[in-house]
Amino acid sequence: MPLIPKPVYIAFLVAVAVVSVLLVIRGVRRMKTSLPRALFWWFGGLLGVSFGVLSTMAARLPVTRGSTPFVLKNELVRFGALGTGVIFLLISLAALLPVILDALERRSFVSYVGARHVRATKSGFLTVISVLSMAGVAVSSCALCSVTSIMGGFGADLKRKILGNNAHIVIDATRPGGFGDWEDTLTGVRVALASRGGAATPVVAGEAMGSSASNTAGSLVRGIDPDSISQVIDLVNNIEVGKFEYLRDPEKLTSLPPEEIIGRGPGGEPYFKGPDFRQPTDVDPSVREYLKQQTRVYPGVIIGRELAKSLHVLVGDEITLLSPMGELGPTGVMPRSRRFRVAAIFYSGMYEYDVTHAYVLMDEAQKFFSLEGKITHIDIRVPDPERVQEVRPAVEAAVAASAPAADEVPDGGKPPPVLRVRDWMEMNRNLFSALKLEKIATFIILSIAIAVASFCIVCTLLLMVTEKGKEIAILKALGASDNAVMRVFMLEGIIIGAIGTVFGVGTALACCTGLSWFGVRLDPDVYYIDRLPVNVNGSDYAMVAVAALIICTIATLYPARAASKLSPVDGLRYE
């Protein structure tokens, strides 16, 4: 289904049906005066019906995610709905344009003359120039809105993945080795978050080297509490193959059923466990049970999709984790190693996480990193990440009230805090600042394209002043003031710019809204995203429209002033 509420979507389809009927009625009325125009309006009504049918079909298609197989028919339906919707909107705007010009002609003398100049068709050259001016503004504003939406979509998608796979607030120690007596701190933080709907979980994190029978890869091992981890990060929802319960009960990994999916291929095809040939079915059941008991039970580990590809492992396979913090042996420090069994494979949508992260139970991580009774940090999630600054003071107060005492400084100075509190905005400030700066720079650069398109408006008005010199002189001889003539040509340029802006912003809004509803499938193995992210922000579109209108208004000043300074004598001298 489209990413909008069902009642809103139904109301939208009803509006499309009403507009389609109005276009057909308009075509019937135009049939006697101009058959080509009647066919044009009928074509618009047919597109509206086609858009309603195709969009309904696209809404019922399954949402692609991850390595879902590519279906050409589904993508054609989605692109058909998008294309018919955009063309239908343009035809609807074209049908609305004469109504707006008629309303302007009924307002005052200035608006009447300005609107009549825009819709005049006697001078074919000026008509072509006017249409090109509108097209230039439309294309420029459409490009600016589309680029802004796509860049905003990438930024929003990146933020969503970061907030989904990381804590919103992190409490960690200022020195290596973790911190003990963390139960009181965790309890105090949970009490402070209870009224705000937040959640907290303890974590033990450290670096390790993962090794399988065929390859090795670096990894970041995180020991988690299985009872509270799902309240803080989206690990459980991101599991693609395997089950989270295998992490709690790794004994089930030694006897997976034959129909269990243990992996997926490049095209999304499932790999099944199949029968276990090491335990023949034709032997005595007691012997089979004995052979089953001889299989070693190792602790479970959940790894990312890319890490599983690097190690060439599937669910149920064994991997070895090596910790750099080892024990002293005869030849020096020997790295500590321990075997684990893959319990599940997750897909977070971020390559940096999927290629490095591995999750084990917290007590196993404490033993592996020699942190018995200690943790490295506390992860916190809040309901609204954008308002994390409002929750942070309460967390800091809870930490200060229950944190362990710091060591005294010999010179009598203030001891450094044992624990520190950081939020996601602070930890990712450089990344999001770069995205914001890039968006602003793109907006400024593409606004120059609108300025270039406004040059066509200047040329159009100057040519019209030259061609309409006699009419201007007659108007001034009849009593029109210089200010009125100036406002006429300014209004004409503003109408040209407004038409181009409405068509451009409307086209971009239709395209980007359709892309956000129906989506464009991308190859996740290449782009590591399965859909083109698009963020339709009304404030961005309004800003583009206002900027385009301001630029077009400024472009009308010189031609309008030149028209207002034209003398009636000079305009009628050669007539």
Tab-separated table of C-alpha atoms in Angstrom, residues 67-458:
chain	number	residue	atom	x	y	z
A	67	SER	CA	17.134	-9.146	-1.922
A	68	THR	CA	13.535	-9.748	-3.040
A	69	PRO	CA	13.539	-11.053	-6.642
A	70	PHE	CA	12.958	-8.451	-9.373
A	71	VAL	CA	9.518	-8.689	-11.050
A	72	LEU	CA	9.307	-6.708	-14.302
A	73	LYS	CA	5.491	-6.670	-14.384
A	74	ASN	CA	5.274	-5.042	-10.947
A	75	GLU	CA	7.785	-2.351	-11.857
A	76	LEU	CA	5.934	-1.571	-15.108
A	77	VAL	CA	2.697	-1.110	-13.156
A	78	ARG	CA	4.413	1.269	-10.719
A	79	PHE	CA	6.039	3.340	-13.476
A	80	GLY	CA	2.752	3.371	-15.415
A	81	ALA	CA	0.943	4.808	-12.405
A	82	LEU	CA	3.676	7.404	-11.949
A	83	GLY	CA	3.742	8.467	-15.618
A	84	THR	CA	-0.024	8.721	-16.059
A	85	GLY	CA	-0.319	10.640	-12.782
A	86	VAL	CA	2.245	13.276	-13.813
A	87	ILE	CA	0.731	13.832	-17.278
A	88	PHE	CA	-2.781	13.946	-15.798
A	89	LEU	CA	-1.659	16.659	-13.361
A	90	LEU	CA	-0.151	18.766	-16.171
A	91	ILE	CA	-3.350	18.538	-18.215
A	92	SER	CA	-5.414	19.454	-15.140
A	93	LEU	CA	-3.246	22.532	-14.535
A	94	ALA	CA	-3.590	23.494	-18.195
A	95	ALA	CA	-7.382	23.271	-17.834
A	96	LEU	CA	-7.248	25.450	-14.704
A	97	LEU	CA	-5.071	28.152	-16.317
A	98	PRO	CA	-7.825	29.853	-18.438
A	99	VAL	CA	-10.091	29.996	-15.385
A	100	ILE	CA	-7.426	31.869	-13.399
A	101	LEU	CA	-6.722	34.286	-16.283
A	102	ASP	CA	-10.433	34.989	-16.641
A	103	ALA	CA	-10.601	35.812	-12.935
A	104	LEU	CA	-7.666	38.218	-13.295
A	105	GLU	CA	-9.280	39.991	-16.238
A	106	ARG	CA	-12.327	40.772	-14.104
A	107	ARG	CA	-10.381	42.388	-11.272
A	108	SER	CA	-8.954	45.716	-12.500
A	109	PHE	CA	-7.513	47.581	-15.447
A	110	VAL	CA	-3.907	46.534	-14.698
A	111	SER	CA	-4.718	42.849	-14.240
A	112	TYR	CA	-6.980	42.882	-17.315
A	113	VAL	CA	-4.296	44.231	-19.636
A	114	GLY	CA	-1.574	42.029	-18.149
A	115	ALA	CA	-3.634	38.837	-18.450
A	116	ARG	CA	-4.715	39.703	-22.000
A	117	HIS	CA	-1.064	40.204	-23.011
A	118	VAL	CA	-0.163	36.763	-21.635
A	119	ARG	CA	-2.931	34.921	-23.468
A	120	ALA	CA	-2.672	36.918	-26.728
A	121	THR	CA	-1.796	34.772	-29.759
A	122	LYS	CA	-1.651	37.333	-32.589
A	123	SER	CA	2.145	37.640	-32.402
A	124	GLY	CA	3.404	34.115	-32.939
A	125	PHE	CA	7.018	34.971	-32.125
A	126	LEU	CA	6.162	36.547	-28.762
A	127	THR	CA	3.894	33.601	-27.945
A	128	VAL	CA	6.756	31.170	-28.553
A	129	ILE	CA	9.120	33.281	-26.433
A	130	SER	CA	6.560	33.434	-23.616
A	131	VAL	CA	6.059	29.669	-23.693
A	132	LEU	CA	9.821	29.135	-23.630
A	133	SER	CA	10.098	31.486	-20.636
A	134	MET	CA	7.468	29.489	-18.767
A	135	ALA	CA	9.173	26.226	-19.727
A	136	GLY	CA	12.558	27.512	-18.530
A	137	VAL	CA	11.213	28.486	-15.109
A	138	ALA	CA	9.247	25.220	-14.896
A	139	VAL	CA	12.226	23.007	-15.706
A	140	SER	CA	14.512	24.872	-13.294
A	141	SER	CA	12.072	24.810	-10.374
A	142	CYS	CA	11.206	21.158	-11.083
A	143	ALA	CA	14.889	20.197	-11.048
A	144	LEU	CA	15.490	22.091	-7.813
A	145	CYS	CA	12.502	20.513	-6.057
A	146	SER	CA	13.359	17.000	-7.286
A	147	VAL	CA	17.007	17.196	-6.245
A	148	THR	CA	16.031	18.606	-2.853
A	149	SER	CA	13.537	15.774	-2.290
A	150	ILE	CA	15.969	13.035	-3.296
A	151	MET	CA	18.807	14.481	-1.207
A	152	GLY	CA	16.407	14.873	1.698
A	153	GLY	CA	15.305	11.283	1.162
A	154	PHE	CA	18.861	9.997	1.377
A	155	GLY	CA	19.449	12.064	4.506
A	156	ALA	CA	16.214	10.850	6.124
A	157	ASP	CA	16.980	7.231	5.179
A	158	LEU	CA	20.469	7.530	6.652
A	159	LYS	CA	19.104	9.080	9.838
A	160	ARG	CA	16.453	6.358	10.152
A	161	LYS	CA	19.044	3.608	9.830
A	162	ILE	CA	21.423	5.251	12.275
A	163	LEU	CA	18.681	5.757	14.859
A	164	GLY	CA	17.336	2.243	14.283
A	165	ASN	CA	20.670	0.504	14.810
A	166	ASN	CA	22.185	2.760	17.466
A	167	ALA	CA	21.089	4.137	20.787
A	168	HIS	CA	19.729	7.676	20.971
A	169	ILE	CA	21.682	8.310	24.181
A	170	VAL	CA	24.819	6.451	25.274
A	171	ILE	CA	26.260	6.303	28.787
A	172	ASP	CA	29.851	5.060	28.759
A	173	ALA	CA	33.016	5.256	30.809
A	174	THR	CA	35.670	7.908	30.227
A	175	ARG	CA	38.440	5.314	30.507
A	176	PRO	CA	38.882	1.840	29.004
A	177	GLY	CA	37.890	-1.306	30.848
A	178	GLY	CA	34.199	-0.576	31.343
A	179	PHE	CA	32.617	0.195	34.696
A	180	GLY	CA	31.147	-1.870	37.505
A	181	ASP	CA	28.213	-1.377	39.874
A	182	TRP	CA	26.148	-0.614	36.805
A	183	GLU	CA	22.901	-2.082	38.123
A	184	ASP	CA	22.155	0.991	40.280
A	185	THR	CA	22.927	3.325	37.379
A	186	LEU	CA	20.719	1.348	35.014
A	187	THR	CA	17.871	1.310	37.539
A	188	GLY	CA	18.154	5.062	38.095
A	189	VAL	CA	18.135	5.747	34.352
A	190	ARG	CA	15.076	3.535	33.815
A	191	VAL	CA	13.238	5.340	36.618
A	192	ALA	CA	14.088	8.708	35.016
A	193	LEU	CA	12.861	7.465	31.620
A	194	ALA	CA	9.673	5.836	32.895
A	195	SER	CA	7.580	9.026	32.644
A	196	ARG	CA	8.935	9.795	29.154
A	197	GLY	CA	8.421	6.358	27.603
A	198	GLY	CA	12.122	5.633	27.057
A	199	ALA	CA	14.031	2.379	27.484
A	200	ALA	CA	17.583	1.405	28.470
A	201	THR	CA	19.710	-1.722	28.148
A	202	PRO	CA	23.260	-2.690	29.238
A	203	VAL	CA	25.833	-3.488	26.568
A	204	VAL	CA	29.326	-4.982	26.550
A	205	ALA	CA	31.219	-4.023	23.398
A	206	GLY	CA	34.685	-4.791	22.084
A	207	GLU	CA	36.651	-5.475	18.933
A	208	ALA	CA	37.471	-8.986	17.777
A	209	MET	CA	38.572	-10.958	14.744
A	210	GLY	CA	36.043	-13.373	13.277
A	211	SER	CA	37.340	-16.541	11.649
A	212	SER	CA	35.619	-19.339	9.778
A	213	ALA	CA	36.874	-22.396	7.926
A	214	SER	CA	37.571	-20.327	4.801
A	215	ASN	CA	38.113	-16.672	5.728
A	216	THR	CA	38.664	-14.071	8.444
A	217	ALA	CA	37.203	-10.586	9.017
A	218	GLY	CA	37.249	-7.919	11.687
A	219	SER	CA	34.122	-7.451	13.766
A	220	LEU	CA	32.635	-5.384	16.563
A	221	VAL	CA	31.199	-7.754	19.167
A	222	ARG	CA	28.345	-6.456	21.290
A	223	GLY	CA	27.077	-8.373	24.302
A	224	ILE	CA	23.373	-7.664	24.762
A	225	ASP	CA	20.559	-8.344	27.195
A	226	PRO	CA	17.995	-10.361	25.177
A	227	ASP	CA	15.101	-9.152	27.339
A	228	SER	CA	15.584	-5.414	26.712
A	229	ILE	CA	17.609	-5.074	23.502
A	230	SER	CA	14.509	-5.015	21.269
A	231	GLN	CA	13.284	-1.899	23.127
A	232	VAL	CA	16.393	0.066	22.165
A	233	ILE	CA	17.504	-1.056	18.684
A	234	ASP	CA	15.781	-2.797	15.766
A	235	LEU	CA	17.908	-5.950	15.891
A	236	VAL	CA	14.983	-8.383	16.227
A	237	ASN	CA	13.048	-6.777	13.350
A	238	ASN	CA	16.142	-6.739	11.110
A	239	ILE	CA	16.792	-10.482	11.347
A	240	GLU	CA	16.635	-11.856	7.806
A	241	VAL	CA	17.589	-15.507	8.331
A	242	GLY	CA	17.465	-17.546	11.523
A	243	LYS	CA	15.683	-16.712	14.772
A	244	PHE	CA	16.467	-14.522	17.750
A	245	GLU	CA	15.451	-17.315	20.117
A	246	TYR	CA	18.429	-19.358	18.881
A	247	LEU	CA	20.610	-16.804	20.678
A	248	ARG	CA	18.871	-17.652	23.950
A	249	ASP	CA	18.829	-21.417	23.323
A	250	PRO	CA	21.834	-22.328	21.135
A	251	GLU	CA	21.163	-26.045	21.622
A	252	LYS	CA	18.437	-25.799	18.947
A	253	LEU	CA	21.135	-24.929	16.386
A	254	THR	CA	22.534	-28.452	16.593
A	255	SER	CA	19.317	-29.989	15.247
A	256	LEU	CA	17.738	-27.580	12.799
A	257	PRO	CA	14.817	-28.989	10.782
A	258	PRO	CA	15.468	-29.749	7.080
A	259	GLU	CA	13.008	-27.022	5.938
A	260	GLU	CA	14.761	-24.298	7.961
A	261	ILE	CA	16.099	-21.396	5.822
A	262	ILE	CA	19.749	-20.874	6.746
A	263	GLY	CA	20.751	-18.316	4.122
A	264	ARG	CA	19.903	-16.531	0.894
A	265	GLY	CA	21.626	-16.328	-2.449
A	266	PRO	CA	22.498	-13.210	-4.488
A	267	GLY	CA	19.030	-13.137	-6.063
A	268	GLY	CA	17.180	-13.705	-2.808
A	269	GLU	CA	16.723	-17.438	-3.329
A	270	PRO	CA	16.518	-19.330	-0.008
A	271	TYR	CA	19.043	-21.931	1.124
A	272	PHE	CA	17.459	-24.719	3.192
A	273	LYS	CA	19.132	-26.769	5.883
A	274	GLY	CA	18.247	-30.113	4.273
A	275	PRO	CA	18.774	-33.515	5.838
A	276	ASP	CA	21.740	-34.112	8.131
A	277	PHE	CA	23.783	-36.892	6.519
A	278	ARG	CA	25.991	-37.186	9.601
A	279	GLN	CA	23.030	-38.777	11.414
A	280	PRO	CA	21.516	-41.427	9.104
A	281	THR	CA	17.806	-42.060	9.488
A	282	ASP	CA	18.144	-45.856	9.163
A	283	VAL	CA	20.039	-46.307	12.433
A	284	ASP	CA	18.547	-47.113	15.810
A	285	PRO	CA	16.874	-44.065	17.467
A	286	SER	CA	18.930	-44.491	20.610
A	287	VAL	CA	22.128	-44.404	18.546
A	288	ARG	CA	20.911	-41.309	16.697
A	289	GLU	CA	20.158	-39.607	20.004
A	290	TYR	CA	23.636	-40.487	21.264
A	291	LEU	CA	25.251	-39.043	18.128
A	292	LYS	CA	23.173	-35.921	18.566
A	293	GLN	CA	24.401	-35.489	22.133
A	294	GLN	CA	27.994	-35.692	20.949
A	295	THR	CA	27.556	-32.483	18.927
A	296	ARG	CA	29.174	-29.621	20.807
A	297	VAL	CA	26.840	-26.792	21.842
A	298	TYR	CA	28.477	-23.402	21.345
A	299	PRO	CA	27.056	-20.003	22.326
A	300	GLY	CA	24.994	-18.301	19.637
A	301	VAL	CA	25.995	-15.192	17.698
A	302	ILE	CA	23.959	-12.934	15.391
A	303	ILE	CA	26.006	-11.411	12.575
A	304	GLY	CA	25.343	-9.022	9.709
A	305	ARG	CA	24.665	-10.097	6.150
A	306	GLU	CA	27.942	-8.728	4.767
A	307	LEU	CA	29.956	-10.268	7.602
A	308	ALA	CA	28.302	-13.619	6.845
A	309	LYS	CA	29.286	-13.210	3.184
A	310	SER	CA	32.877	-12.405	4.133
A	311	LEU	CA	33.142	-15.431	6.391
A	312	HIS	CA	31.146	-17.682	3.993
A	313	VAL	CA	28.900	-18.959	6.777
A	314	LEU	CA	25.207	-19.756	7.144
A	315	VAL	CA	22.924	-20.228	10.128
A	316	GLY	CA	24.192	-23.136	12.222
A	317	ASP	CA	27.829	-22.849	11.079
A	318	GLU	CA	30.663	-22.410	13.527
A	319	ILE	CA	32.879	-19.321	13.714
A	320	THR	CA	35.776	-18.436	15.999
A	321	LEU	CA	36.148	-15.016	17.619
A	322	LEU	CA	39.617	-13.890	18.679
A	323	SER	CA	39.987	-11.118	21.248
A	324	PRO	CA	43.091	-8.868	21.193
A	325	MET	CA	43.012	-8.884	25.010
A	326	GLY	CA	44.619	-12.271	25.585
A	327	GLU	CA	46.447	-14.139	28.279
A	328	LEU	CA	50.159	-14.398	28.960
A	329	GLY	CA	51.643	-17.589	27.506
A	330	PRO	CA	55.093	-19.095	27.016
A	331	THR	CA	55.667	-17.066	23.830
A	332	GLY	CA	54.040	-13.858	25.017
A	333	VAL	CA	50.465	-12.595	25.008
A	334	MET	CA	48.186	-15.110	23.315
A	335	PRO	CA	44.858	-13.818	21.964
A	336	ARG	CA	41.822	-15.341	23.588
A	337	SER	CA	39.636	-17.336	21.195
A	338	ARG	CA	36.219	-18.851	21.560
A	339	ARG	CA	33.887	-20.728	19.254
A	340	PHE	CA	30.339	-19.556	18.518
A	341	ARG	CA	27.548	-20.852	16.315
A	342	VAL	CA	25.663	-18.516	13.961
A	343	ALA	CA	22.127	-18.130	15.354
A	344	ALA	CA	20.799	-15.559	12.859
A	345	ILE	CA	21.825	-13.131	10.109
A	346	PHE	CA	20.455	-9.582	10.158
A	347	TYR	CA	20.139	-6.908	7.468
A	348	SER	CA	20.118	-3.334	8.776
A	349	GLY	CA	20.447	-1.526	5.439
A	350	MET	CA	23.800	0.070	6.365
A	351	TYR	CA	26.912	-1.585	5.036
A	352	GLU	CA	29.071	-0.306	7.917
A	353	TYR	CA	26.906	-2.198	10.416
A	354	ASP	CA	26.239	-5.328	8.403
A	355	VAL	CA	29.930	-5.904	7.705
A	356	THR	CA	31.185	-5.476	11.281
A	357	HIS	CA	28.540	-6.051	13.958
A	358	ALA	CA	28.111	-9.338	15.827
A	359	TYR	CA	25.756	-9.784	18.793
A	360	VAL	CA	26.176	-12.324	21.596
A	361	LEU	CA	24.694	-12.697	25.061
A	362	MET	CA	26.042	-10.222	27.607
A	363	ASP	CA	27.481	-12.827	29.983
A	364	GLU	CA	29.341	-14.486	27.091
A	365	ALA	CA	30.815	-11.110	26.065
A	366	GLN	CA	31.890	-10.408	29.650
A	367	LYS	CA	33.785	-13.691	29.755
A	368	PHE	CA	35.242	-13.162	26.297
A	369	PHE	CA	36.578	-9.665	27.068
A	370	SER	CA	37.491	-10.407	30.716
A	371	LEU	CA	34.904	-7.919	31.990
A	372	GLU	CA	33.214	-10.080	34.617
A	373	GLY	CA	30.685	-7.930	36.443
A	374	LYS	CA	31.286	-4.917	34.191
A	375	ILE	CA	29.723	-3.359	31.109
A	376	THR	CA	31.087	-0.838	28.634
A	377	HIS	CA	28.019	1.366	28.189
A	378	ILE	CA	24.261	1.746	28.616
A	379	ASP	CA	22.163	2.329	25.507
A	380	ILE	CA	19.002	4.446	25.754
A	381	ARG	CA	16.157	4.975	23.318
A	382	VAL	CA	13.641	7.834	23.530
A	383	PRO	CA	10.238	8.082	21.772
A	384	ASP	CA	11.138	11.239	19.781
A	385	PRO	CA	14.810	11.366	18.729
A	386	GLU	CA	14.449	14.992	17.574
A	387	ARG	CA	13.675	16.032	21.171
A	388	VAL	CA	16.489	14.086	22.756
A	389	GLN	CA	17.907	17.297	24.252
A	390	GLU	CA	14.851	17.510	26.513
A	391	VAL	CA	15.462	14.021	27.924
A	392	ARG	CA	19.229	14.281	28.301
A	393	PRO	CA	19.233	16.439	31.518
A	394	ALA	CA	17.122	13.836	33.346
A	395	VAL	CA	19.518	11.082	32.255
A	396	GLU	CA	22.541	13.106	33.356
A	397	ALA	CA	20.942	13.732	36.738
A	398	ALA	CA	20.219	10.019	37.193
A	399	VAL	CA	23.791	9.129	36.234
A	400	ALA	CA	25.267	11.723	38.581
A	401	ALA	CA	23.144	10.409	41.457
A	402	SER	CA	24.088	6.751	41.020
A	403	ALA	CA	27.488	6.778	39.252
A	404	PRO	CA	30.518	5.346	41.075
A	405	ALA	CA	32.847	7.825	42.739
A	406	ALA	CA	35.824	9.070	40.752
A	407	ASP	CA	39.422	8.704	41.885
A	408	GLU	CA	40.861	11.679	43.699
A	409	VAL	CA	43.332	13.901	41.861
A	410	PRO	CA	46.709	14.250	43.681
A	411	ASP	CA	46.963	18.031	43.255
A	412	GLY	CA	43.520	18.572	44.730
A	413	GLY	CA	41.829	19.439	41.432
A	414	LYS	CA	38.372	18.364	40.369
A	415	PRO	CA	38.309	14.660	39.450
A	416	PRO	CA	37.045	13.788	35.976
A	417	PRO	CA	33.633	12.112	35.777
A	418	VAL	CA	33.662	8.335	35.605
A	419	LEU	CA	30.667	8.204	33.239
A	420	ARG	CA	29.707	10.510	30.406
A	421	VAL	CA	26.410	10.993	28.572
A	422	ARG	CA	26.269	11.570	24.800
A	423	ASP	CA	23.294	11.762	22.450
A	424	TRP	CA	23.060	10.814	18.766
A	425	MET	CA	23.209	14.438	17.601
A	426	GLU	CA	26.536	14.926	19.342
A	427	MET	CA	28.013	11.657	18.075
A	428	ASN	CA	26.937	12.247	14.451
A	429	ARG	CA	27.270	16.028	14.297
A	430	ASN	CA	29.869	16.047	11.521
A	431	LEU	CA	27.865	13.724	9.275
A	432	PHE	CA	24.569	15.593	9.485
A	433	SER	CA	26.296	18.980	9.282
A	434	ALA	CA	27.894	17.876	6.009
A	435	LEU	CA	24.510	16.714	4.666
A	436	LYS	CA	22.901	20.026	5.613
A	437	LEU	CA	25.701	22.029	4.022
A	438	GLU	CA	25.443	19.965	0.846
A	439	LYS	CA	21.693	20.591	0.669
A	440	ILE	CA	22.149	24.349	1.069
A	441	ALA	CA	24.899	24.464	-1.580
A	442	THR	CA	22.745	22.484	-4.015
A	443	PHE	CA	19.810	24.831	-3.433
A	444	ILE	CA	21.958	27.883	-4.161
A	445	ILE	CA	23.539	26.388	-7.271
A	446	LEU	CA	20.249	25.235	-8.770
A	447	SER	CA	18.647	28.599	-7.948
A	448	ILE	CA	21.066	30.072	-10.467
A	449	ALA	CA	19.277	27.985	-13.117
A	450	ILE	CA	16.033	29.788	-12.206
A	451	ALA	CA	17.870	33.114	-12.563
A	452	VAL	CA	19.052	32.071	-16.031
A	453	ALA	CA	15.478	31.116	-16.949
A	454	SER	CA	14.325	34.558	-15.799
A	455	PHE	CA	16.488	36.109	-18.514
A	456	CYS	CA	13.926	34.776	-20.989
A	457	ILE	CA	11.268	36.770	-19.154
A	458	VAL	CA	13.393	39.908	-19.525
